Amino acid sequence: MQLQRPVNEGFLILDYGSQYTLLIARRLREIGVYAEIIDGSRQTAPSEDFHFHGIILSGGPDSVGEEGARSLPAWVTASTKPILGICYGMQLMAEASGGKLRSGQSREYGKTHLKFDWKDLPAYAASLKTLLQDQIVWMSHGDDVEAPHSSFVTLAYTDEKVVGVIAHREKPWIGLQFHPEVQHTECGEEILKAFVFDICKAPRNWDSSQMLEASIDRIRQNVGKGKVLMAVSGGVDSTVAAVLLTRALGAAQVHAIFVDHGLLRKDEAKWVQEQFHLLGVQLTTLDKKKEFYSDLAGVTDPEQKRKIIGRKFIEAFEEFAKGHQKEFTHLGQGTLYPDVIESAGHGAGAKVIKSHHNVGGLPEKLALELVEPFRFLFKDEVRTIGRALGIPPLLVDRHPFPGPGLAVRIIGAIDAEKVRILQEADAIFIKNLHEHNLYHQVWQAFAVLLPVKSVGVMGDNRTYQDVCALRAVTASDGMTAGVGDLPISFLVNVGSEIVRKVHGINRVVYDVTTKPPATIEWE
Ligand code: XMP
């Protein structure tokens, strides 16, 4: 039994496969309303137990009208609820009303200037005029609306004369060619607020700081006197989940398992054990370094590394669980809402960029029921719960760390020596960030070991050693990222400390690429 949704009203986001769909849900929650994502091609309206105030149509990679492209389901066009169409969603809306689209003639990508024209503004959208001025918006499209149907007015154009905003003259339907959910859109939040509160007249119903008591009650109802086996990584999500479960059920009913795959940060395994001890959570560490290194030997392909680690992780966990099977009734997981959506639970077809590893498949094999207290939550909401549980900031505000660990930060084949070199370099970088109060100014920071050797000079001797890249990014959710603006003098000092202290590295570089086009991790 998975935990039921936290509230029964809010907004529906229809997903057409945009990389930004999750951001729409997050932004809505940030402004104080609950939102859920469902498949945009779903042919039936959601069941009555979820009351929705409005519908948002996401962007997506399809081209409206092309073979196989998704169209608006009949229950959506028949709905009397307000609709906000974003990018592909706007094009669907325009097409469903008889407008004219064009493909591939007006590609716009990135920051674009938008100019408003309010003269035919419909009364239901009046608040937009007081909120919005000409501004920079974030575009990412190849198709656009050449001419909306006469039942629509055009409220904004880009400098390239692309239709930027349309609104139906009578029905509360608004279409945006740009992405209000992306931070680079200057008034993105205002537009979403106007839709939610002024046009849909929705009440505020979401505040993640009030979630704690409700979560504890739901866990008690679901697990009762059962016992939970819980895989933890030392990261924020599984740690907060383990502490929450322990708080709800008592330490005797929760047992955390930590697999040490040998690809952790320096001294991480010991640190995690100490922290769990202090937090009063029962923990067993399984030392599987040798097995992981042996299966990863010589493997260079990033996806293959990820798959091997995912499989080995499940094997280690399964072996433990089988030996103790009779004791447990439930399997606890720190699964977040983005994991649920990204594992294409609703089949909307966003492209897989990297296969994240989790313990999927285990519950059936082990005949355990799932407990996923964060199945409907985002990471920042989990952090809020963690703080309310009294988990120290050192843990709750830690930078994210990928499940496959240093394996995706050692480019090329992995061995114990490379892991050691990278651990040392990474620890120096992180220690310096803390010492200079820069750690919390970036979303994530780490070192990467490159399969490149370069010539250097130390003392009077020639060196020929590895290159280490430092990466620090700013982000609010990891879906897009900027480059951490760290002072060059700080980077020079970190670089020189690494070269001085880490035997095997003689050159350090700083990664200055945003996401997109790069991803945060190198593999
Ligand atoms: P990318 O590299 O996809 O990373 O831009 C986005 C965020 O996800 C983290 N990441 C992972 N987290 N399992 C995880 O739990 C994984 O397999 C994984 N791969 C990447 C990454 O560290 C960043 O915060």
Coordinates of C-alpha atoms and ligand atoms in Angstrom, one line a residue:
M1 CA 0.0 0.0 0.0
Q2 CA 1.5 3.3 -1.0
L3 CA 0.5 6.3 1.1
Q4 CA -2.5 8.2 -0.3
R5 CA -2.2 11.7 -1.6
P6 CA -1.9 14.4 1.0
V7 CA -4.9 16.5 0.0
N8 CA -7.8 15.9 -2.3
E9 CA -8.1 19.2 -4.2
G10 CA -5.8 21.3 -6.4
F11 CA -4.7 21.5 -10.0
L12 CA -4.2 18.9 -12.7
I13 CA -1.2 19.2 -15.0
L14 CA -1.5 17.2 -18.2
D15 CA 1.9 16.0 -19.2
Y16 CA 2.9 16.0 -22.9
G17 CA 6.5 15.0 -22.3
S18 CA 8.2 18.3 -21.5
Q19 CA 11.4 18.3 -19.6
Y20 CA 9.8 21.1 -17.5
T21 CA 6.5 19.4 -16.5
L22 CA 7.7 18.7 -13.0
L23 CA 8.6 22.4 -12.6
I24 CA 5.1 23.4 -13.2
A25 CA 3.9 21.3 -10.3
R26 CA 6.6 22.6 -8.1
R27 CA 5.9 26.2 -8.9
L28 CA 2.2 25.8 -8.1
R29 CA 3.1 24.2 -4.7
E30 CA 5.5 27.1 -4.0
I31 CA 2.7 29.6 -4.5
G32 CA 0.5 27.6 -2.1
V33 CA -1.7 25.2 -4.1
Y34 CA -1.4 21.4 -4.5
A35 CA -0.8 20.1 -8.0
E36 CA -0.6 16.6 -9.6
I37 CA 0.7 15.5 -12.9
I38 CA -1.2 13.0 -15.1
D39 CA -0.7 11.7 -18.6
G40 CA -1.8 14.3 -21.2
S41 CA -3.3 11.6 -23.5
R42 CA -5.4 10.0 -20.8
Q43 CA -8.9 9.6 -22.2
T44 CA -10.9 9.7 -19.0
A45 CA -11.2 12.5 -16.4
P46 CA -9.6 11.7 -13.0
S47 CA -11.9 10.1 -10.5
E48 CA -14.2 12.3 -8.4
D49 CA -12.0 11.9 -5.3
F50 CA -9.7 14.6 -6.6
H51 CA -11.4 18.0 -7.0
F52 CA -9.6 20.2 -9.5
H53 CA -9.8 24.0 -9.9
G54 CA -8.1 24.2 -13.2
I55 CA -6.0 22.4 -15.8
I56 CA -2.5 23.1 -17.1
L57 CA -1.3 21.6 -20.4
S58 CA 2.4 21.1 -20.4
G59 CA 4.9 21.6 -23.3
G60 CA 6.2 18.6 -25.2
P61 CA 8.4 17.3 -28.0
D62 CA 5.6 16.4 -30.4
S63 CA 4.4 18.5 -33.3
V64 CA 0.7 19.1 -33.3
G65 CA -1.0 17.2 -36.1
E66 CA 2.0 15.0 -36.9
E67 CA 1.4 11.3 -37.0
G68 CA 1.4 9.9 -33.4
A69 CA 1.3 13.4 -31.9
R70 CA -0.9 13.7 -28.8
S71 CA -4.1 15.7 -29.0
L72 CA -6.4 17.2 -26.4
P73 CA -8.7 14.5 -24.8
A74 CA -12.4 15.1 -25.2
W75 CA -13.0 15.4 -21.4
V76 CA -10.6 18.4 -21.4
T77 CA -12.2 20.3 -24.2
A78 CA -15.6 19.6 -22.6
S79 CA -14.5 20.8 -19.1
T80 CA -15.8 24.1 -17.9
K81 CA -12.7 24.6 -15.7
P82 CA -10.1 27.2 -16.7
I83 CA -7.2 25.9 -18.8
L84 CA -3.7 27.2 -19.2
G85 CA -1.8 25.9 -22.2
I86 CA 2.0 26.1 -22.2
C87 CA 4.0 25.9 -25.4
Y88 CA 2.8 22.6 -27.0
G89 CA -0.2 22.9 -24.6
M90 CA -1.0 26.3 -26.2
Q91 CA -0.7 24.9 -29.7
L92 CA -3.1 22.0 -28.8
M93 CA -5.5 24.5 -27.4
A94 CA -5.2 26.7 -30.5
E95 CA -5.6 23.7 -32.9
A96 CA -8.6 22.3 -31.0
S97 CA -10.4 25.7 -31.5
G98 CA -9.6 25.9 -35.3
G99 CA -6.5 28.1 -35.2
K100 CA -3.6 27.8 -37.7
L101 CA -0.2 26.4 -36.6
R102 CA 3.1 26.3 -38.4
S103 CA 6.1 24.1 -37.9
G104 CA 9.8 24.7 -37.9
Q105 CA 9.6 28.3 -39.2
S106 CA 10.2 30.2 -36.0
R107 CA 12.4 28.3 -33.7
E108 CA 13.1 30.3 -30.5
Y109 CA 15.3 29.0 -27.7
G110 CA 16.3 30.7 -24.5
K111 CA 15.6 34.3 -23.4
T112 CA 13.3 36.2 -25.6
H113 CA 11.7 39.6 -25.3
L114 CA 7.9 39.7 -25.1
K115 CA 5.7 42.8 -25.8
F116 CA 2.1 42.9 -24.6
D117 CA -1.0 44.4 -26.3
W118 CA -3.9 44.6 -23.9
K119 CA -6.6 46.2 -26.0
D120 CA -8.8 43.2 -26.4
L121 CA -8.1 41.7 -22.9
P122 CA -11.1 39.5 -21.9
A123 CA -12.7 40.5 -18.6
Y124 CA -11.9 37.2 -16.8
A125 CA -8.2 37.7 -17.4
A126 CA -8.2 41.4 -16.3
S127 CA -5.6 40.9 -13.5
L128 CA -2.9 40.0 -16.0
K129 CA -2.7 43.6 -17.2
T130 CA -2.0 44.9 -13.7
L131 CA 0.7 42.2 -13.1
L132 CA 2.6 42.0 -16.4
Q133 CA 4.8 44.3 -18.3
D134 CA 6.9 43.8 -21.4
Q135 CA 9.5 41.4 -20.3
I136 CA 12.1 38.6 -20.9
V137 CA 10.6 35.1 -21.1
W138 CA 12.0 31.6 -21.7
M139 CA 11.2 30.1 -25.0
S140 CA 11.9 26.5 -26.2
H141 CA 9.9 25.7 -29.3
G142 CA 10.1 24.8 -33.0
D143 CA 6.4 25.2 -33.8
D144 CA 4.1 28.1 -33.1
V145 CA 0.6 29.5 -33.6
E146 CA 0.5 31.4 -36.9
A147 CA -3.0 32.6 -36.5
P148 CA -5.3 31.8 -33.6
H149 CA -9.0 31.3 -34.3
S150 CA -11.2 34.5 -34.2
S151 CA -12.6 33.3 -30.8
F152 CA -9.1 34.1 -29.4
V153 CA -7.3 37.4 -28.9
T154 CA -3.6 37.7 -29.1
L155 CA -2.2 39.5 -26.0
A156 CA 1.6 39.4 -26.7
Y157 CA 4.1 39.0 -29.5
T158 CA 7.9 38.4 -29.4
D159 CA 10.3 40.7 -31.3
E160 CA 10.2 38.1 -34.1
K161 CA 6.4 38.6 -34.3
V162 CA 5.7 35.1 -32.9
V163 CA 2.4 34.9 -31.0
G164 CA 3.4 34.8 -27.3
V165 CA 0.1 34.8 -25.4
I166 CA -3.5 34.1 -26.5
A167 CA -6.7 34.1 -24.6
H168 CA -10.2 32.9 -25.5
R169 CA -12.7 35.7 -25.7
E170 CA -15.2 34.0 -23.4
K171 CA -14.0 30.7 -22.1
P172 CA -11.2 31.0 -19.4
W173 CA -8.6 29.5 -21.7
I174 CA -5.1 31.1 -21.9
G175 CA -2.2 30.0 -24.0
L176 CA 1.5 30.9 -23.4
Q177 CA 4.1 30.1 -26.1
F178 CA 6.8 30.6 -23.4
H179 CA 7.5 28.7 -20.1
P180 CA 6.3 30.6 -17.0
E181 CA 7.6 27.7 -14.8
V182 CA 11.2 28.4 -15.8
Q183 CA 13.0 30.9 -13.6
H184 CA 14.3 32.9 -16.5
T185 CA 10.8 34.1 -17.3
E186 CA 10.7 37.3 -15.3
C187 CA 7.0 37.3 -14.3
G188 CA 6.5 33.6 -14.5
E189 CA 5.3 33.3 -10.9
E190 CA 2.9 36.3 -11.3
I191 CA 1.3 34.7 -14.4
L192 CA 0.8 31.4 -12.5
K193 CA -0.6 33.2 -9.5
A194 CA -3.0 35.2 -11.7
F195 CA -4.2 31.9 -13.3
V196 CA -4.5 30.0 -10.0
F197 CA -6.0 32.7 -7.7
D198 CA -7.7 35.3 -10.0
I199 CA -8.9 33.1 -12.9
C200 CA -9.5 29.8 -11.2
K201 CA -10.3 31.4 -7.8
A202 CA -8.6 28.5 -6.0
P203 CA -8.1 28.6 -2.3
R204 CA -4.5 28.2 -0.9
N205 CA -4.3 24.6 0.3
W206 CA -0.6 23.7 0.4
D207 CA 2.1 24.4 3.0
S208 CA 4.7 21.7 3.3
S209 CA 5.7 22.8 6.9
Q210 CA 2.3 21.6 8.1
M211 CA 2.8 18.1 6.6
L212 CA 4.6 16.5 9.5
E213 CA 1.7 15.5 11.8
A214 CA -0.4 14.3 8.9
S215 CA 2.5 12.2 7.6
I216 CA 3.0 10.5 11.0
D217 CA -0.7 9.7 11.2
R218 CA -0.8 8.2 7.8
I219 CA 2.3 6.1 8.4
R220 CA 0.7 4.7 11.6
Q221 CA -2.5 3.9 9.9
N222 CA -0.7 2.1 7.0
V223 CA 2.0 0.2 8.9
G224 CA 0.2 -0.5 12.2
K225 CA 2.2 -3.0 14.1
G226 CA 4.3 -4.1 11.0
K227 CA 8.0 -3.7 10.7
V228 CA 9.7 -1.7 8.0
L229 CA 13.0 -2.5 6.2
M230 CA 14.4 0.7 4.7
A231 CA 17.3 1.2 2.2
V232 CA 19.2 4.4 3.0
S233 CA 21.9 6.2 1.1
G234 CA 23.0 8.9 3.6
G235 CA 21.3 11.4 1.3
V236 CA 18.5 13.8 2.3
D237 CA 15.5 11.8 1.1
S238 CA 16.2 8.4 2.6
T239 CA 17.5 9.9 5.8
V240 CA 14.5 12.0 6.4
A241 CA 12.2 9.0 5.5
A242 CA 14.0 6.7 8.0
V243 CA 13.8 9.3 10.8
L244 CA 10.1 10.0 10.0
L245 CA 9.2 6.3 10.0
T246 CA 11.1 5.8 13.3
R247 CA 9.4 8.8 14.8
A248 CA 6.0 7.5 13.7
L249 CA 6.5 3.8 14.6
G250 CA 9.3 3.6 17.2
A251 CA 12.9 2.4 16.7
A252 CA 11.9 -1.3 17.1
Q253 CA 9.7 -1.2 14.1
V254 CA 12.2 0.3 11.6
H255 CA 15.5 -1.1 10.4
A256 CA 17.7 0.8 8.0
I257 CA 20.2 -0.8 5.6
F258 CA 23.1 1.0 4.1
V259 CA 25.0 -0.5 1.2
D260 CA 28.6 0.6 1.1
H261 CA 29.4 0.2 -2.6
G262 CA 32.9 1.7 -2.3
L263 CA 31.9 4.7 -4.4
L264 CA 31.0 7.0 -1.6
R265 CA 32.6 10.3 -0.6
K266 CA 35.6 10.2 1.8
D267 CA 34.7 8.7 5.2
E268 CA 31.1 8.7 4.2
A269 CA 30.2 5.2 5.5
K270 CA 31.5 6.0 9.0
W271 CA 29.8 9.4 9.0
V272 CA 26.4 8.0 8.0
Q273 CA 26.7 5.4 10.8
E274 CA 27.4 8.1 13.4
Q275 CA 24.6 10.3 12.2
F276 CA 22.0 7.5 12.3
H277 CA 23.1 6.5 15.7
L278 CA 22.6 10.1 16.9
L279 CA 19.2 10.2 15.2
G280 CA 18.1 7.0 17.0
V281 CA 17.6 4.9 13.9
Q282 CA 18.6 1.2 13.8
L283 CA 21.1 0.8 11.0
T284 CA 23.1 -2.1 9.5
T285 CA 25.9 -1.4 7.0
L286 CA 26.7 -4.0 4.3
D287 CA 30.3 -3.7 3.1
K288 CA 30.1 -4.6 -0.6
K289 CA 33.1 -2.7 -2.0
K290 CA 34.9 -5.7 -3.3
E291 CA 31.9 -7.1 -5.2
F292 CA 31.1 -3.7 -6.8
Y293 CA 34.7 -3.1 -7.9
S294 CA 34.9 -6.5 -9.4
D295 CA 31.7 -6.2 -11.5
L296 CA 32.7 -2.7 -12.6
A297 CA 36.3 -3.5 -13.6
G298 CA 37.0 -2.3 -17.1
V299 CA 33.5 -0.9 -17.7
T300 CA 33.6 2.6 -19.3
D301 CA 30.1 3.1 -20.7
P302 CA 28.1 5.4 -18.4
E303 CA 24.8 3.7 -18.8
Q304 CA 26.4 0.3 -18.3
K305 CA 28.0 1.5 -15.1
R306 CA 24.6 2.8 -13.8
K307 CA 22.9 -0.5 -14.7
I308 CA 25.5 -2.7 -13.0
I309 CA 25.4 -0.5 -9.8
G310 CA 21.6 -0.6 -9.8
R311 CA 21.6 -4.4 -10.1
K312 CA 24.3 -5.0 -7.6
F313 CA 22.6 -2.7 -5.1
I314 CA 19.4 -4.7 -5.4
E315 CA 21.3 -8.0 -5.0
A316 CA 23.0 -6.8 -1.8
F317 CA 19.8 -5.6 -0.4
E318 CA 17.8 -8.7 -1.4
E319 CA 20.4 -11.0 0.2
F320 CA 20.0 -9.2 3.5
A321 CA 16.2 -9.1 3.2
K322 CA 15.9 -12.8 2.4
G323 CA 17.9 -13.7 5.5
H324 CA 15.6 -11.7 7.7
Q325 CA 12.4 -12.0 5.7
K326 CA 10.1 -13.2 8.4
E327 CA 10.8 -10.1 10.5
F328 CA 9.5 -7.5 8.0
T329 CA 6.1 -6.6 6.6
H330 CA 7.0 -3.3 4.7
L331 CA 9.7 -1.9 2.5
G332 CA 10.4 1.8 3.1
Q333 CA 11.7 4.1 0.4
G334 CA 12.5 7.8 0.1
T335 CA 11.0 8.0 -3.4
L336 CA 10.1 11.6 -4.3
Y337 CA 7.4 12.8 -6.7
P338 CA 10.0 13.5 -9.4
D339 CA 11.2 9.9 -9.2
V340 CA 7.6 8.7 -9.7
I341 CA 6.9 11.0 -12.6
E342 CA 10.4 10.4 -14.2
S343 CA 10.1 6.7 -14.1
A344 CA 7.3 7.4 -16.6
G345 CA 4.7 6.0 -14.2
H346 CA 2.1 7.6 -16.4
G347 CA 3.8 7.0 -19.8
A348 CA 4.0 10.6 -21.1
G349 CA 7.2 9.7 -23.0
A350 CA 9.7 12.3 -21.9
K351 CA 13.1 11.2 -23.2
V352 CA 15.3 9.2 -20.7
I353 CA 18.6 11.1 -20.4
K354 CA 20.1 8.9 -17.6
S355 CA 18.7 5.8 -15.9
H356 CA 18.6 6.6 -12.2
H357 CA 19.0 3.6 -10.0
N358 CA 16.5 2.8 -7.2
V359 CA 15.3 -0.4 -5.6
G360 CA 12.4 -0.8 -8.0
G361 CA 11.3 -4.4 -8.4
L362 CA 12.2 -5.4 -4.9
P363 CA 8.8 -5.2 -3.2
E364 CA 7.3 -7.9 -5.5
K365 CA 10.3 -10.2 -5.1
L366 CA 10.3 -9.8 -1.3
A367 CA 6.6 -9.8 -0.9
L368 CA 6.7 -6.7 1.2
E369 CA 4.3 -3.8 1.1
L370 CA 5.7 -0.4 0.1
V371 CA 5.8 2.6 2.4
E372 CA 6.8 5.8 0.5
P373 CA 6.0 8.8 2.7
F374 CA 7.3 11.3 0.1
R375 CA 5.7 9.8 -3.0
F376 CA 3.9 13.1 -3.6
L377 CA 6.6 15.5 -2.4
F378 CA 9.5 17.5 -3.9
K379 CA 12.9 17.6 -2.3
D380 CA 12.5 21.1 -0.8
E381 CA 9.3 19.9 0.9
V382 CA 11.2 16.8 2.3
R383 CA 13.8 19.2 3.6
T384 CA 11.1 21.2 5.4
I385 CA 9.9 18.0 7.0
G386 CA 13.5 17.1 8.0
R387 CA 13.9 20.4 9.7
A388 CA 10.6 20.0 11.6
L389 CA 11.9 16.6 12.7
G390 CA 15.0 18.2 14.2
I391 CA 17.5 16.6 11.8
P392 CA 20.6 18.8 11.9
P393 CA 21.2 21.2 8.9
L394 CA 24.4 19.4 8.2
L395 CA 22.3 16.5 7.0
V396 CA 19.1 18.2 5.7
D397 CA 20.9 20.8 3.7
R398 CA 23.5 18.5 2.2
H399 CA 24.2 18.7 -1.4
P400 CA 22.5 15.9 -3.4
F401 CA 24.7 12.9 -4.2
P402 CA 23.8 10.5 -7.1
G403 CA 23.0 6.9 -6.2
P404 CA 25.8 5.5 -8.4
G405 CA 28.2 7.8 -6.4
L406 CA 31.7 8.4 -7.6
A407 CA 31.2 5.9 -10.4
V408 CA 29.6 8.7 -12.5
R409 CA 32.4 11.1 -11.5
I410 CA 35.3 8.9 -12.5
I411 CA 35.2 9.1 -16.3
G412 CA 36.2 5.8 -17.9
A413 CA 37.0 2.6 -16.0
I414 CA 36.9 2.6 -12.2
D415 CA 39.4 1.1 -9.7
A416 CA 40.1 1.5 -6.0
E417 CA 43.0 3.8 -6.6
K418 CA 41.0 6.2 -8.7
V419 CA 38.3 6.2 -6.1
R420 CA 40.8 7.2 -3.5
I421 CA 42.3 10.0 -5.6
L422 CA 38.8 11.4 -6.3
Q423 CA 37.7 11.1 -2.7
E424 CA 40.7 13.1 -1.6
A425 CA 40.3 15.9 -4.2
D426 CA 36.5 16.1 -3.5
A427 CA 37.0 16.3 0.2
I428 CA 39.4 19.3 -0.2
F429 CA 37.0 21.1 -2.4
I430 CA 34.0 20.6 0.0
K431 CA 36.1 21.5 3.1
N432 CA 37.1 24.7 1.5
L433 CA 33.5 25.6 0.4
H434 CA 32.5 25.2 4.1
E435 CA 35.4 27.2 5.4
H436 CA 34.7 30.1 3.0
N437 CA 30.9 30.0 3.7
L438 CA 30.3 29.1 0.0
Y439 CA 28.8 25.6 0.5
H440 CA 25.2 26.8 0.8
Q441 CA 25.6 29.3 -2.0
V442 CA 25.6 26.4 -4.6
W443 CA 23.1 23.6 -5.1
Q444 CA 25.8 21.0 -5.6
A445 CA 29.6 20.9 -5.8
F446 CA 32.0 18.1 -6.5
A447 CA 35.2 16.9 -8.2
V448 CA 35.4 14.7 -11.3
L449 CA 38.4 12.6 -12.3
L450 CA 39.1 12.8 -16.0
P451 CA 40.7 10.0 -18.1
V452 CA 43.3 12.5 -19.3
K453 CA 46.9 12.9 -18.3
S454 CA 48.7 16.2 -18.7
V455 CA 52.3 17.3 -18.3
G456 CA 53.3 19.4 -15.3
V457 CA 56.3 20.5 -13.4
M458 CA 56.8 20.0 -9.7
G459 CA 60.0 21.2 -8.2
D460 CA 62.5 20.5 -10.9
N461 CA 60.7 17.4 -12.1
R462 CA 58.4 16.7 -15.0
T463 CA 55.0 15.2 -13.9
Y464 CA 52.5 13.3 -16.1
Q465 CA 49.4 12.9 -14.1
D466 CA 45.6 12.9 -14.0
V467 CA 43.3 16.0 -14.5
C468 CA 40.6 16.8 -12.0
A469 CA 37.6 19.0 -12.9
L470 CA 35.7 20.9 -10.2
R471 CA 32.0 21.5 -10.8
A472 CA 29.7 23.7 -8.7
V473 CA 26.2 24.5 -9.9
T474 CA 23.3 26.7 -8.8
A475 CA 19.8 25.2 -9.2
S476 CA 16.5 25.0 -7.4
D477 CA 15.7 21.4 -8.3
G478 CA 18.6 20.1 -10.5
M479 CA 16.4 20.1 -13.6
T480 CA 18.2 23.2 -14.9
A481 CA 21.4 24.5 -13.5
G482 CA 23.7 27.6 -13.7
V483 CA 27.4 27.7 -13.1
G484 CA 28.4 28.4 -9.5
D485 CA 29.9 31.9 -9.4
L486 CA 32.9 31.0 -7.1
P487 CA 35.7 33.6 -6.8
I488 CA 38.6 32.8 -9.0
S489 CA 41.0 33.3 -6.1
F490 CA 39.1 30.6 -4.1
L491 CA 39.3 28.2 -7.1
V492 CA 43.0 28.8 -7.5
N493 CA 43.6 28.0 -3.8
V494 CA 41.5 24.9 -4.0
G495 CA 43.3 23.8 -7.2
S496 CA 46.7 24.3 -5.6
E497 CA 45.8 22.4 -2.4
I498 CA 44.5 19.5 -4.5
V499 CA 47.7 19.4 -6.6
R500 CA 49.8 19.7 -3.5
K501 CA 48.1 17.1 -1.4
V502 CA 46.5 14.5 -3.8
H503 CA 49.2 12.3 -5.2
G504 CA 48.2 11.5 -8.9
I505 CA 46.6 14.9 -9.8
N506 CA 48.7 17.7 -11.4
R507 CA 46.1 19.8 -13.0
V508 CA 42.7 21.2 -11.9
V509 CA 40.0 22.8 -14.2
Y510 CA 36.7 24.4 -13.5
D511 CA 33.5 23.3 -15.5
V512 CA 31.7 26.4 -16.8
T513 CA 28.8 24.7 -18.5
T514 CA 25.1 25.2 -17.7
K515 CA 22.4 22.6 -17.8
P516 CA 21.1 22.4 -20.5
P517 CA 23.1 21.7 -22.7
A518 CA 25.3 19.8 -20.2
T519 CA 23.9 17.7 -17.3
I520 CA 25.1 18.3 -13.8
E521 CA 26.9 15.0 -13.4
W522 CA 29.4 14.1 -16.2
E523 CA 28.0 10.7 -16.8
Ligands
XMP1 P1 22.0 15.3 -14.0 O1 23.4 14.8 -14.1 O2 20.9 14.4 -14.6 O3 21.7 15.4 -12.4 O4 21.8 16.7 -14.5 C1 20.5 16.0 -11.8 C2 20.6 15.7 -10.3 O5 20.4 14.3 -10.1 C3 21.5 13.7 -9.4 N1 21.6 12.4 -10.0 C4 21.2 11.3 -9.4 N2 20.5 11.1 -8.2 N3 20.5 8.7 -8.6 C5 20.2 9.8 -7.8 O6 19.7 9.6 -6.7 C6 21.1 8.8 -9.8 O7 21.3 7.9 -10.5 C7 21.5 10.2 -10.2 N4 22.1 10.7 -11.3 C8 22.2 12.0 -11.2 C9 22.6 14.6 -9.7 O8 23.6 14.5 -8.7 C10 22.0 16.0 -9.7 O9 21.7 16.5 -8.4

